[in-house]
Amino acid sequence: MFAAVFGYDARPMRAFLGLLSLVVSLDLGGCGGCNDDNKVGQLPDASPPPPDAPLDMAPPSPVTITVTDSGDPVMGLTVYFQESDSMLVRAAQTDADGKASAVVHAGGFVTVVQVTNPQPVRQVTANEGIPQGPDSQLTTFAAVKPGDDLHLDLHPVSPETDITFDLTVPDEQLGRTYTLYSSCGAQELQRPERRGLARRRGAGVGSGGTIPLTASVTLANCGATADLLVVTSDSETQAVTWLYKPAVAVADGVAVDLTDATYQDATDVTFTYNSVAPTITGLLVQRELRSSHGSLGFFTFPQTATTDPDTAIASVTVPLPGAAGLLEVTTSTDQPSAGNGQQTFVDWGGTGDYTIDYSAVALHGYASMPSADAGSHEIAWSEASGGVAPDFAFGTCFLQRDDDNGHNTWTWQIVAPSTPGQAKLTYPVLPTTIYDYNSSTDDQAPEVDRLTTVKAPGGYDAFRAHAFSLDPSSVVTGATGQIVFEDIFQQEFLGKAAAPRRSLFVRPVPRKR
């Protein structure tokens, strides 16, 4: 879900750019525009290379972007490839594979334009046509590098293959709720109505020979096997017992029997947060379980770890399944009583109790709300002192303009690396071949719908290619890791984007006070 969501170590490029500059300067003899007779920068005793000597540096690899919608390639979208100074390298249309590419130097921009509501051309004179300003969605990847393979998913992939079968599990006969979580779906197991003696007690079946529970389940895109976790919960929606079977063979119409498994008691796990900031009243905590196939769809009911103002410690204890081989992902979102930002910590790996030092991992706070003035090509804000520097940031502006063509609106999202001391996101200046999407002083003031700063393993280089993926849960990779991100806080700035607001990871993160 998260909904994603959904740029979230700034990757320094100085060494790369310095090397590139050195190679270029040597290739040009150390000056710009030198002729063949100019000896500036040449080594006096160097011999020329043989005719068949390989080049010192291969031509830059092109930057490619692939646009999909529900997993299918999207053809005909305009893509602008620009250098870091906004100089246009190429304006291309995505092909039948949803791809477009161009050679762009490090630091350039790639912007995809999706016209969501095209309007006809309005004739002003017999020889002049003015294109009606469309409603559009713009997406910009900033600071791209040669060889980048970027991806933009407009909508998530819809399930294609459903299977339905009967699942039989032990029933403890204690009035609990039974829920199946799997690598291809989750649902509550509904008890069928009793019909006389049709449901006979199976001696020795399940826990102590009790009547098993059989329910029809429907899963999506399982393949030949699925990892199955059955959790029982009480009236307070807390996990009580669980059983887990990995790599169970599944097929449409083929019953699955897990009555040879035994339920295990849930284990109390304590989540502790030290050195919590004075303005944080508590943290909302959720634990997710994943198998080697991905998320099992299991999330604990959100619990609040309330901060003790005398000790600056927040903690909460939650009963959880503890199946061996599962990856535990903990998402904690702080609950501020003041300020302009709200931070979320995503940690994975490890087992048992969870402890984190809030002050050691929290990012720079937002000392002000972000703004984007009319005519500006930036989303800018100010940072509070203290905290950890983010690696990169996402921003979204909603823009609108009234002109001779009527009322025109567009949403423009961007992802870019963070630069120390520069709390801003800078948009490129786009060509006006489709429409003049560049902010003008004649426009209504742009509205900042989103600002998300992120600290993540691998920094911007690791996240750039799939920064706008609608399945951001894929960023949780490896045995252990941590991602920290901060969103703008005030309610009036939330929910204005054209697409539903998604958090970076798996589930929507509550952001109201």
Short mmCIF file of C-alpha atoms in Angstrom, two decimals:
data_model
loop_
_atom_site.label_atom_id
_atom_site.label_comp_id
_atom_site.label_asym_id
_atom_site.label_seq_id
_atom_site.Cartn_x
_atom_site.Cartn_y
_atom_site.Cartn_z
CA MET A 1 0.00 0.00 0.00
CA PHE A 2 2.20 2.82 1.20
CA ALA A 3 0.29 4.25 -0.63
CA ALA A 4 2.10 4.75 -0.90
CA VAL A 5 2.64 5.86 -1.27
CA PHE A 6 5.64 6.49 -1.59
CA GLY A 7 13.74 10.05 -2.52
CA TYR A 8 12.64 9.33 -0.25
CA ASP A 9 23.43 9.80 1.76
CA ALA A 10 23.50 12.64 -0.55
CA ARG A 11 25.61 11.10 -3.26
CA PRO A 12 28.48 13.51 -3.92
CA MET A 13 29.34 13.81 -7.56
CA ARG A 14 32.37 16.05 -7.22
CA ALA A 15 34.86 13.22 -7.78
CA PHE A 16 33.03 12.07 -10.86
CA LEU A 17 32.73 15.56 -12.30
CA GLY A 18 36.35 16.31 -11.47
CA LEU A 19 37.48 13.20 -13.30
CA LEU A 20 35.28 14.05 -16.25
CA SER A 21 36.68 17.57 -16.39
CA LEU A 22 40.22 16.25 -16.26
CA VAL A 23 39.63 13.82 -19.09
CA VAL A 24 37.98 16.48 -21.21
CA SER A 25 40.72 19.02 -20.55
CA LEU A 26 43.43 16.54 -21.47
CA ASP A 27 41.56 15.60 -24.62
CA LEU A 28 41.38 19.25 -25.65
CA GLY A 29 45.02 19.96 -24.85
CA GLY A 30 44.09 21.89 -21.74
CA CYS A 31 42.22 24.76 -23.44
CA GLY A 32 39.00 25.45 -25.23
CA GLY A 33 39.11 26.02 -28.98
CA CYS A 34 42.82 25.16 -29.37
CA ASN A 35 44.05 24.38 -32.88
CA ASP A 36 46.37 21.52 -33.82
CA ASP A 37 49.49 23.69 -33.60
CA ASN A 38 48.83 24.90 -30.10
CA LYS A 39 51.13 23.14 -27.61
CA VAL A 40 49.34 24.30 -24.47
CA GLY A 41 48.80 21.48 -22.05
CA GLN A 42 50.75 18.90 -24.09
CA LEU A 43 53.36 16.72 -22.46
CA PRO A 44 56.64 17.58 -24.28
CA ASP A 45 57.95 14.04 -24.70
CA ALA A 46 54.69 12.17 -25.16
CA SER A 47 54.46 9.91 -28.20
CA PRO A 48 51.20 9.80 -30.16
CA PRO A 49 49.12 6.66 -29.60
CA PRO A 50 49.04 4.03 -32.34
CA PRO A 51 46.15 4.40 -34.81
CA ASP A 52 44.25 1.47 -33.37
CA ALA A 53 44.63 2.48 -29.70
CA PRO A 54 41.34 2.43 -27.75
CA LEU A 55 39.79 5.71 -26.64
CA ASP A 56 40.49 6.80 -23.07
CA MET A 57 36.78 7.26 -22.40
CA ALA A 58 33.80 5.73 -24.16
CA PRO A 59 30.97 8.03 -25.22
CA PRO A 60 28.47 8.68 -22.41
CA SER A 61 25.77 6.07 -22.12
CA PRO A 62 22.27 7.39 -22.80
CA VAL A 63 19.71 8.00 -20.10
CA THR A 64 16.60 5.90 -20.69
CA ILE A 65 13.17 6.19 -19.15
CA THR A 66 10.36 3.63 -19.32
CA VAL A 67 6.78 4.72 -18.61
CA THR A 68 4.13 2.15 -17.72
CA ASP A 69 0.51 2.22 -16.69
CA SER A 70 -0.74 -0.80 -14.74
CA GLY A 71 2.33 -2.62 -16.00
CA ASP A 72 1.69 -1.83 -19.67
CA PRO A 73 4.01 0.47 -21.65
CA VAL A 74 2.64 3.93 -22.42
CA MET A 75 3.31 5.23 -25.92
CA GLY A 76 3.26 8.84 -27.09
CA LEU A 77 4.14 10.76 -23.92
CA THR A 78 6.50 13.70 -24.38
CA VAL A 79 9.84 13.43 -22.58
CA TYR A 80 12.25 16.35 -22.28
CA PHE A 81 15.95 15.54 -21.77
CA GLN A 82 17.82 18.62 -20.54
CA GLU A 83 21.25 19.51 -19.22
CA SER A 84 21.71 20.94 -15.75
CA ASP A 85 21.27 24.49 -17.12
CA SER A 86 17.95 23.47 -18.76
CA MET A 87 19.46 23.39 -22.27
CA LEU A 88 17.29 21.02 -24.28
CA VAL A 89 19.09 17.92 -25.51
CA ARG A 90 16.10 16.14 -26.96
CA ALA A 91 12.34 16.18 -26.90
CA ALA A 92 11.13 12.66 -27.61
CA GLN A 93 7.97 10.58 -27.56
CA THR A 94 7.84 7.31 -25.68
CA ASP A 95 7.79 4.41 -28.14
CA ALA A 96 5.69 1.27 -28.21
CA ASP A 97 7.74 -0.10 -25.34
CA GLY A 98 7.11 3.05 -23.31
CA LYS A 99 10.75 4.08 -23.69
CA ALA A 100 12.64 7.22 -24.64
CA SER A 101 16.36 7.95 -24.34
CA ALA A 102 19.02 10.58 -24.95
CA VAL A 103 22.63 11.29 -24.01
CA VAL A 104 22.55 13.66 -21.05
CA HIS A 105 25.53 14.65 -18.93
CA ALA A 106 25.58 14.09 -15.20
CA GLY A 107 23.36 16.59 -13.42
CA GLY A 108 20.73 16.85 -16.13
CA PHE A 109 16.94 16.60 -16.00
CA VAL A 110 14.44 14.15 -17.45
CA THR A 111 10.81 15.30 -17.44
CA VAL A 112 7.77 13.28 -18.53
CA VAL A 113 4.60 15.16 -19.50
CA GLN A 114 1.28 13.36 -19.22
CA VAL A 115 -1.61 15.41 -20.61
CA THR A 116 -4.58 14.20 -18.62
CA ASN A 117 -7.24 16.44 -20.16
CA PRO A 118 -6.25 17.61 -23.67
CA GLN A 119 -8.31 20.42 -25.15
CA PRO A 120 -8.91 21.36 -28.80
CA VAL A 121 -7.11 24.18 -30.55
CA ARG A 122 -8.96 27.46 -30.32
CA GLN A 123 -8.78 29.52 -33.50
CA VAL A 124 -8.05 33.21 -32.92
CA THR A 125 -7.59 34.15 -36.57
CA ALA A 126 -7.70 32.12 -39.75
CA ASN A 127 -3.93 31.68 -39.68
CA GLU A 128 -3.24 31.43 -36.01
CA GLY A 129 -4.06 28.75 -33.49
CA ILE A 130 -3.48 28.87 -29.76
CA PRO A 131 -3.38 25.51 -27.99
CA GLN A 132 -5.80 25.27 -25.11
CA GLY A 133 -3.83 24.87 -21.88
CA PRO A 134 -4.27 21.28 -20.73
CA ASP A 135 -4.62 19.70 -17.36
CA SER A 136 -1.38 17.75 -16.97
CA GLN A 137 0.88 15.77 -14.70
CA LEU A 138 4.62 16.47 -14.95
CA THR A 139 7.34 14.31 -13.40
CA THR A 140 11.00 15.38 -13.24
CA PHE A 141 14.05 13.32 -12.31
CA ALA A 142 16.85 15.77 -11.43
CA ALA A 143 20.61 15.16 -11.36
CA VAL A 144 20.45 12.12 -13.61
CA LYS A 145 23.61 10.31 -14.66
CA PRO A 146 24.70 8.69 -17.95
CA GLY A 147 23.44 5.14 -18.09
CA ASP A 148 20.45 5.75 -15.82
CA ASP A 149 17.52 3.40 -16.46
CA LEU A 150 14.60 5.39 -15.02
CA HIS A 151 11.10 4.08 -14.47
CA LEU A 152 7.81 5.90 -14.03
CA ASP A 153 4.76 3.85 -13.07
CA LEU A 154 1.60 5.89 -13.58
CA HIS A 155 -0.62 3.33 -11.87
CA PRO A 156 0.15 0.08 -10.04
CA VAL A 157 0.00 -3.27 -11.75
CA SER A 158 -3.43 -4.82 -11.36
CA PRO A 159 -3.68 -8.45 -10.30
CA GLU A 160 -4.01 -10.66 -13.36
CA THR A 161 -4.37 -14.22 -12.06
CA ASP A 162 -6.69 -15.04 -9.18
CA ILE A 163 -6.98 -18.45 -7.63
CA THR A 164 -9.71 -19.60 -5.27
CA PHE A 165 -9.46 -22.66 -3.06
CA ASP A 166 -10.56 -24.03 0.29
CA LEU A 167 -8.09 -23.57 3.13
CA THR A 168 -8.40 -25.74 6.23
CA VAL A 169 -6.65 -24.71 9.45
CA PRO A 170 -6.89 -25.83 13.09
CA ASP A 171 -9.66 -24.08 15.04
CA GLU A 172 -8.91 -23.51 18.72
CA GLN A 173 -12.62 -23.04 19.48
CA LEU A 174 -11.94 -19.92 21.56
CA GLY A 175 -13.99 -17.44 19.58
CA ARG A 176 -10.99 -15.79 17.98
CA THR A 177 -10.71 -14.20 14.56
CA TYR A 178 -8.56 -16.11 12.06
CA THR A 179 -6.79 -14.20 9.30
CA LEU A 180 -4.69 -15.55 6.46
CA TYR A 181 -1.69 -13.50 5.44
CA SER A 182 0.26 -14.63 2.39
CA SER A 183 2.79 -13.58 -0.20
CA CYS A 184 -0.11 -13.04 -2.62
CA GLY A 185 -2.94 -11.64 -0.56
CA ALA A 186 -4.63 -11.55 2.83
CA GLN A 187 -8.17 -12.09 4.06
CA GLU A 188 -10.13 -13.05 7.13
CA LEU A 189 -11.21 -16.69 7.23
CA GLN A 190 -14.99 -16.85 7.47
CA ARG A 191 -16.60 -19.80 9.23
CA PRO A 192 -19.30 -21.53 7.18
CA GLU A 193 -22.68 -22.07 8.79
CA ARG A 194 -23.02 -25.34 10.65
CA ARG A 195 -25.38 -27.83 8.94
CA GLY A 196 -26.34 -30.55 11.41
CA LEU A 197 -23.54 -33.07 11.63
CA ALA A 198 -22.02 -32.15 8.26
CA ARG A 199 -19.01 -30.77 10.09
CA ARG A 200 -17.71 -33.77 11.96
CA ARG A 201 -14.98 -33.66 14.52
CA GLY A 202 -11.75 -35.04 13.06
CA ALA A 203 -9.94 -37.06 15.71
CA GLY A 204 -6.36 -36.01 16.10
CA VAL A 205 -6.76 -33.08 13.68
CA GLY A 206 -5.08 -29.76 14.49
CA SER A 207 -4.84 -28.69 18.13
CA GLY A 208 -6.14 -31.47 20.38
CA GLY A 209 -8.55 -32.94 17.84
CA THR A 210 -10.80 -29.87 17.60
CA ILE A 211 -13.03 -29.15 14.64
CA PRO A 212 -10.96 -27.56 11.88
CA LEU A 213 -11.94 -24.34 10.17
CA THR A 214 -12.40 -24.49 6.41
CA ALA A 215 -12.87 -21.28 4.45
CA SER A 216 -12.75 -20.26 0.81
CA VAL A 217 -9.90 -17.89 0.01
CA THR A 218 -8.96 -15.96 -3.11
CA LEU A 219 -5.35 -14.94 -3.74
CA ALA A 220 -3.74 -13.09 -6.65
CA ASN A 221 -0.58 -13.71 -8.67
CA CYS A 222 0.72 -16.50 -6.45
CA GLY A 223 2.48 -18.62 -9.03
CA ALA A 224 2.91 -22.23 -8.01
CA THR A 225 3.62 -21.64 -4.32
CA ALA A 226 2.72 -19.20 -1.56
CA ASP A 227 3.99 -18.49 1.95
CA LEU A 228 1.04 -18.76 4.35
CA LEU A 229 0.75 -17.17 7.81
CA VAL A 230 -2.41 -17.67 9.84
CA VAL A 231 -2.84 -15.35 12.83
CA THR A 232 -5.56 -15.49 15.45
CA SER A 233 -6.57 -12.29 17.18
CA ASP A 234 -8.78 -11.32 20.09
CA SER A 235 -11.52 -8.74 20.35
CA GLU A 236 -8.88 -6.02 20.72
CA THR A 237 -7.36 -7.04 17.36
CA GLN A 238 -4.14 -8.15 19.05
CA ALA A 239 -2.31 -11.25 17.77
CA VAL A 240 -2.74 -14.22 20.13
CA THR A 241 -1.46 -17.29 18.25
CA TRP A 242 -0.05 -18.04 14.82
CA LEU A 243 1.12 -20.76 12.43
CA TYR A 244 3.36 -20.39 9.38
CA LYS A 245 4.02 -22.59 6.36
CA PRO A 246 6.39 -21.40 3.62
CA ALA A 247 6.30 -22.52 -0.02
CA VAL A 248 2.89 -24.19 0.07
CA ALA A 249 1.77 -25.51 -3.31
CA VAL A 250 -1.35 -23.61 -4.45
CA ALA A 251 -3.60 -23.83 -7.49
CA ASP A 252 -7.10 -22.77 -8.42
CA GLY A 253 -9.68 -25.18 -7.01
CA VAL A 254 -7.11 -27.33 -5.16
CA ALA A 255 -7.76 -27.48 -1.41
CA VAL A 256 -4.96 -26.70 1.04
CA ASP A 257 -4.86 -28.40 4.44
CA LEU A 258 -2.71 -26.94 7.24
CA THR A 259 -4.18 -28.98 10.07
CA ASP A 260 -0.86 -30.76 10.61
CA ALA A 261 0.53 -27.45 11.91
CA THR A 262 0.42 -26.29 15.52
CA TYR A 263 -0.33 -22.77 16.67
CA GLN A 264 2.43 -20.90 18.52
CA ASP A 265 1.78 -18.21 21.10
CA ALA A 266 2.48 -14.63 20.09
CA THR A 267 5.51 -13.06 21.78
CA ASP A 268 5.44 -9.68 23.53
CA VAL A 269 7.78 -7.27 21.76
CA THR A 270 8.70 -3.90 23.32
CA PHE A 271 9.38 -0.87 21.13
CA THR A 272 11.53 1.77 22.87
CA TYR A 273 12.44 5.28 21.70
CA ASN A 274 15.16 7.15 23.61
CA SER A 275 16.00 10.88 23.57
CA VAL A 276 12.68 11.84 22.02
CA ALA A 277 12.35 15.54 21.15
CA PRO A 278 10.25 17.59 23.63
CA THR A 279 7.68 18.43 20.95
CA ILE A 280 6.97 14.74 20.21
CA THR A 281 4.11 13.44 22.32
CA GLY A 282 4.58 9.87 21.11
CA LEU A 283 5.25 7.64 18.14
CA LEU A 284 2.78 5.56 16.16
CA VAL A 285 4.26 2.06 15.71
CA GLN A 286 3.53 -0.72 13.22
CA ARG A 287 5.35 -3.99 12.56
CA GLU A 288 5.18 -5.71 9.16
CA LEU A 289 6.28 -9.26 8.34
CA ARG A 290 7.85 -10.28 5.01
CA SER A 291 8.97 -13.54 3.50
CA SER A 292 11.46 -14.16 0.70
CA HIS A 293 8.59 -13.53 -1.72
CA GLY A 294 7.84 -10.06 -0.34
CA SER A 295 5.27 -8.68 2.05
CA LEU A 296 2.85 -11.09 3.69
CA GLY A 297 0.40 -8.26 4.18
CA PHE A 298 0.66 -8.63 7.96
CA PHE A 299 0.69 -5.34 9.87
CA THR A 300 0.10 -4.94 13.55
CA PHE A 301 -2.73 -2.69 14.59
CA PRO A 302 -1.13 0.78 15.06
CA GLN A 303 0.03 1.29 18.63
CA THR A 304 1.16 4.56 20.24
CA ALA A 305 4.36 4.70 22.27
CA THR A 306 3.65 7.67 24.57
CA THR A 307 6.57 9.89 25.54
CA ASP A 308 7.42 10.34 29.21
CA PRO A 309 8.42 14.05 29.42
CA ASP A 310 10.64 13.40 32.47
CA THR A 311 12.79 10.74 30.78
CA ALA A 312 12.23 11.60 27.08
CA ILE A 313 11.56 7.90 26.52
CA ALA A 314 8.58 6.43 24.70
CA SER A 315 7.72 2.75 24.71
CA VAL A 316 4.93 0.29 23.96
CA THR A 317 4.63 -3.51 24.07
CA VAL A 318 2.81 -5.45 21.35
CA PRO A 319 2.20 -9.23 20.98
CA LEU A 320 3.57 -10.45 17.64
CA PRO A 321 4.11 -13.63 15.62
CA GLY A 322 7.75 -14.75 15.57
CA ALA A 323 8.13 -17.19 12.70
CA ALA A 324 11.71 -18.05 11.80
CA GLY A 325 12.84 -16.84 8.38
CA LEU A 326 10.55 -13.81 8.24
CA LEU A 327 11.89 -10.26 7.88
CA GLU A 328 10.53 -7.82 10.43
CA VAL A 329 9.91 -4.24 9.24
CA THR A 330 9.13 -1.60 11.86
CA THR A 331 7.56 1.72 10.86
CA SER A 332 7.44 4.48 13.49
CA THR A 333 5.88 7.89 12.86
CA ASP A 334 6.33 10.66 15.38
CA GLN A 335 3.37 12.65 16.66
CA PRO A 336 4.45 16.31 16.96
CA SER A 337 2.66 18.87 19.04
CA ALA A 338 4.35 21.74 17.18
CA GLY A 339 6.53 22.44 14.17
CA ASN A 340 6.26 22.01 10.43
CA GLY A 341 7.38 18.42 9.83
CA GLN A 342 6.57 14.86 10.76
CA GLN A 343 9.21 12.12 10.63
CA THR A 344 8.93 8.41 9.90
CA PHE A 345 11.56 5.76 10.65
CA VAL A 346 11.53 2.47 8.72
CA ASP A 347 13.86 -0.23 10.09
CA TRP A 348 14.18 -3.82 8.96
CA GLY A 349 16.12 -6.83 10.20
CA GLY A 350 16.78 -8.09 13.69
CA THR A 351 14.38 -9.91 15.96
CA GLY A 352 12.85 -9.38 19.35
CA ASP A 353 12.62 -6.04 21.12
CA TYR A 354 13.22 -2.85 19.13
CA THR A 355 15.17 0.18 20.41
CA ILE A 356 16.04 3.41 18.60
CA ASP A 357 17.71 6.69 19.61
CA TYR A 358 15.36 9.32 18.18
CA SER A 359 17.85 12.21 18.38
CA ALA A 360 20.55 10.21 16.55
CA VAL A 361 18.44 9.40 13.48
CA ALA A 362 15.94 12.26 13.11
CA LEU A 363 16.49 14.53 10.10
CA HIS A 364 16.82 18.31 10.04
CA GLY A 365 13.45 19.66 10.99
CA TYR A 366 11.54 22.12 8.79
CA ALA A 367 11.95 25.56 10.37
CA SER A 368 9.35 26.87 7.91
CA MET A 369 6.71 25.56 5.60
CA PRO A 370 7.85 25.19 1.96
CA SER A 371 6.83 27.81 -0.58
CA ALA A 372 7.01 28.36 -4.32
CA ASP A 373 6.43 31.93 -5.41
CA ALA A 374 4.82 32.78 -8.73
CA GLY A 375 7.54 32.99 -11.37
CA SER A 376 9.90 30.92 -9.25
CA HIS A 377 11.37 27.61 -10.36
CA GLU A 378 11.99 26.45 -6.81
CA ILE A 379 10.33 24.93 -3.80
CA ALA A 380 12.21 26.49 -0.88
CA TRP A 381 12.08 26.13 2.87
CA SER A 382 14.35 26.68 5.88
CA GLU A 383 15.90 23.99 8.07
CA ALA A 384 16.06 23.86 11.83
CA SER A 385 19.39 23.34 13.55
CA GLY A 386 20.40 19.85 14.60
CA GLY A 387 19.42 16.58 13.09
CA VAL A 388 20.81 14.46 10.25
CA ALA A 389 21.19 15.79 6.70
CA PRO A 390 18.89 14.08 4.18
CA ASP A 391 20.14 12.49 0.97
CA PHE A 392 17.40 13.60 -1.38
CA ALA A 393 13.96 15.16 -1.51
CA PHE A 394 10.62 14.94 -3.30
CA GLY A 395 8.45 17.95 -4.00
CA THR A 396 5.12 18.55 -5.74
CA CYS A 397 3.59 21.83 -6.84
CA PHE A 398 0.06 22.47 -8.02
CA LEU A 399 0.00 25.31 -10.56
CA GLN A 400 -2.84 27.14 -12.27
CA ARG A 401 -3.17 29.94 -14.77
CA ASP A 402 -6.07 31.91 -16.22
CA ASP A 403 -5.42 33.18 -19.73
CA ASP A 404 -7.20 33.53 -23.06
CA ASN A 405 -7.55 29.77 -23.17
CA GLY A 406 -9.40 29.53 -19.88
CA HIS A 407 -8.43 27.98 -16.57
CA ASN A 408 -5.38 25.74 -16.84
CA THR A 409 -4.02 23.48 -14.11
CA TRP A 410 -1.05 21.15 -13.79
CA THR A 411 0.76 19.20 -11.10
CA TRP A 412 4.56 18.99 -11.22
CA GLN A 413 6.49 16.53 -9.07
CA ILE A 414 10.28 16.38 -8.81
CA VAL A 415 12.94 14.30 -7.07
CA ALA A 416 16.47 15.66 -6.57
CA PRO A 417 19.53 15.15 -4.36
CA SER A 418 19.86 17.31 -1.28
CA THR A 419 22.69 19.84 -1.11
CA PRO A 420 24.03 20.83 2.32
CA GLY A 421 22.99 24.37 3.18
CA GLN A 422 20.51 24.59 0.28
CA ALA A 423 17.01 23.78 1.40
CA LYS A 424 15.37 23.91 -2.00
CA LEU A 425 14.27 21.92 -5.04
CA THR A 426 14.99 23.55 -8.41
CA TYR A 427 12.84 22.77 -11.45
CA PRO A 428 14.15 22.92 -15.03
CA VAL A 429 12.85 25.51 -17.47
CA LEU A 430 10.83 23.47 -19.96
CA PRO A 431 10.25 24.13 -23.67
CA THR A 432 6.80 25.48 -24.47
CA THR A 433 5.99 23.11 -27.34
CA ILE A 434 2.98 21.59 -25.58
CA TYR A 435 2.18 24.40 -23.19
CA ASP A 436 4.13 26.90 -21.12
CA TYR A 437 4.32 24.91 -17.91
CA ASN A 438 6.93 27.23 -16.42
CA SER A 439 5.68 29.30 -13.52
CA SER A 440 5.01 32.94 -14.38
CA THR A 441 4.51 36.04 -12.27
CA ASP A 442 1.09 36.27 -13.92
CA ASP A 443 0.07 32.91 -12.46
CA GLN A 444 -1.70 32.28 -9.23
CA ALA A 445 0.76 31.41 -6.48
CA PRO A 446 1.79 27.75 -6.78
CA GLU A 447 0.68 25.49 -3.98
CA VAL A 448 3.23 23.09 -2.49
CA ASP A 449 1.39 19.80 -2.13
CA ARG A 450 4.33 17.75 -0.97
CA LEU A 451 7.79 18.04 0.50
CA THR A 452 9.51 14.85 1.63
CA THR A 453 13.19 14.71 2.62
CA VAL A 454 14.84 11.29 2.85
CA LYS A 455 17.89 9.55 4.33
CA ALA A 456 18.33 6.05 2.89
CA PRO A 457 20.94 3.34 2.24
CA GLY A 458 22.82 4.07 -0.98
CA GLY A 459 21.49 7.63 -1.10
CA TYR A 460 20.01 9.20 -4.20
CA ASP A 461 21.89 6.96 -6.63
CA ALA A 462 20.22 3.89 -5.16
CA PHE A 463 16.70 5.35 -5.30
CA ARG A 464 16.65 7.59 -8.37
CA ALA A 465 15.63 5.01 -10.96
CA HIS A 466 12.40 4.01 -9.19
CA ALA A 467 11.81 7.14 -7.13
CA PHE A 468 8.20 7.50 -8.30
CA SER A 469 7.31 3.83 -8.29
CA LEU A 470 3.85 3.15 -6.95
CA ASP A 471 5.24 0.03 -5.26
CA PRO A 472 7.73 1.72 -2.96
CA SER A 473 7.85 -1.32 -0.65
CA SER A 474 10.47 -2.72 -3.03
CA VAL A 475 13.03 -0.33 -1.52
CA VAL A 476 13.23 -2.53 1.57
CA THR A 477 16.10 -4.79 0.47
CA GLY A 478 18.91 -6.61 2.23
CA ALA A 479 19.03 -8.21 5.66
CA THR A 480 19.05 -4.93 7.59
CA GLY A 481 18.56 -1.26 6.86
CA GLN A 482 16.94 2.01 7.82
CA ILE A 483 15.14 4.76 5.95
CA VAL A 484 14.14 8.05 7.57
CA PHE A 485 11.89 10.59 5.91
CA GLU A 486 10.09 13.76 6.87
CA ASP A 487 6.87 15.16 5.43
CA ILE A 488 5.32 18.58 5.79
CA PHE A 489 2.92 18.59 8.68
CA GLN A 490 0.09 21.09 8.47
CA GLN A 491 -3.17 19.54 7.37
CA GLU A 492 -4.02 22.28 4.88
CA PHE A 493 -1.02 21.25 2.76
CA LEU A 494 -2.05 17.62 2.49
CA GLY A 495 -4.09 15.84 -0.12
CA LYS A 496 -4.09 18.43 -2.92
CA ALA A 497 -2.07 16.50 -5.50
CA ALA A 498 -3.77 15.05 -8.54
CA ALA A 499 -2.98 11.51 -7.43
CA PRO A 500 -3.80 10.23 -3.94
CA ARG A 501 -1.02 11.03 -1.51
CA ARG A 502 1.02 7.94 -0.72
CA SER A 503 3.72 7.60 1.88
CA LEU A 504 7.04 6.15 0.83
CA PHE A 505 6.57 2.73 2.28
CA VAL A 506 3.84 0.16 2.10
CA ARG A 507 1.02 1.80 4.04
CA PRO A 508 -0.43 5.29 4.38
CA VAL A 509 1.19 6.98 7.36
CA PRO A 510 -1.28 8.91 9.57
CA ARG A 511 -0.22 12.53 9.69
CA LYS A 512 -2.93 14.29 11.66
CA ARG A 513 -2.31 15.48 15.16
#
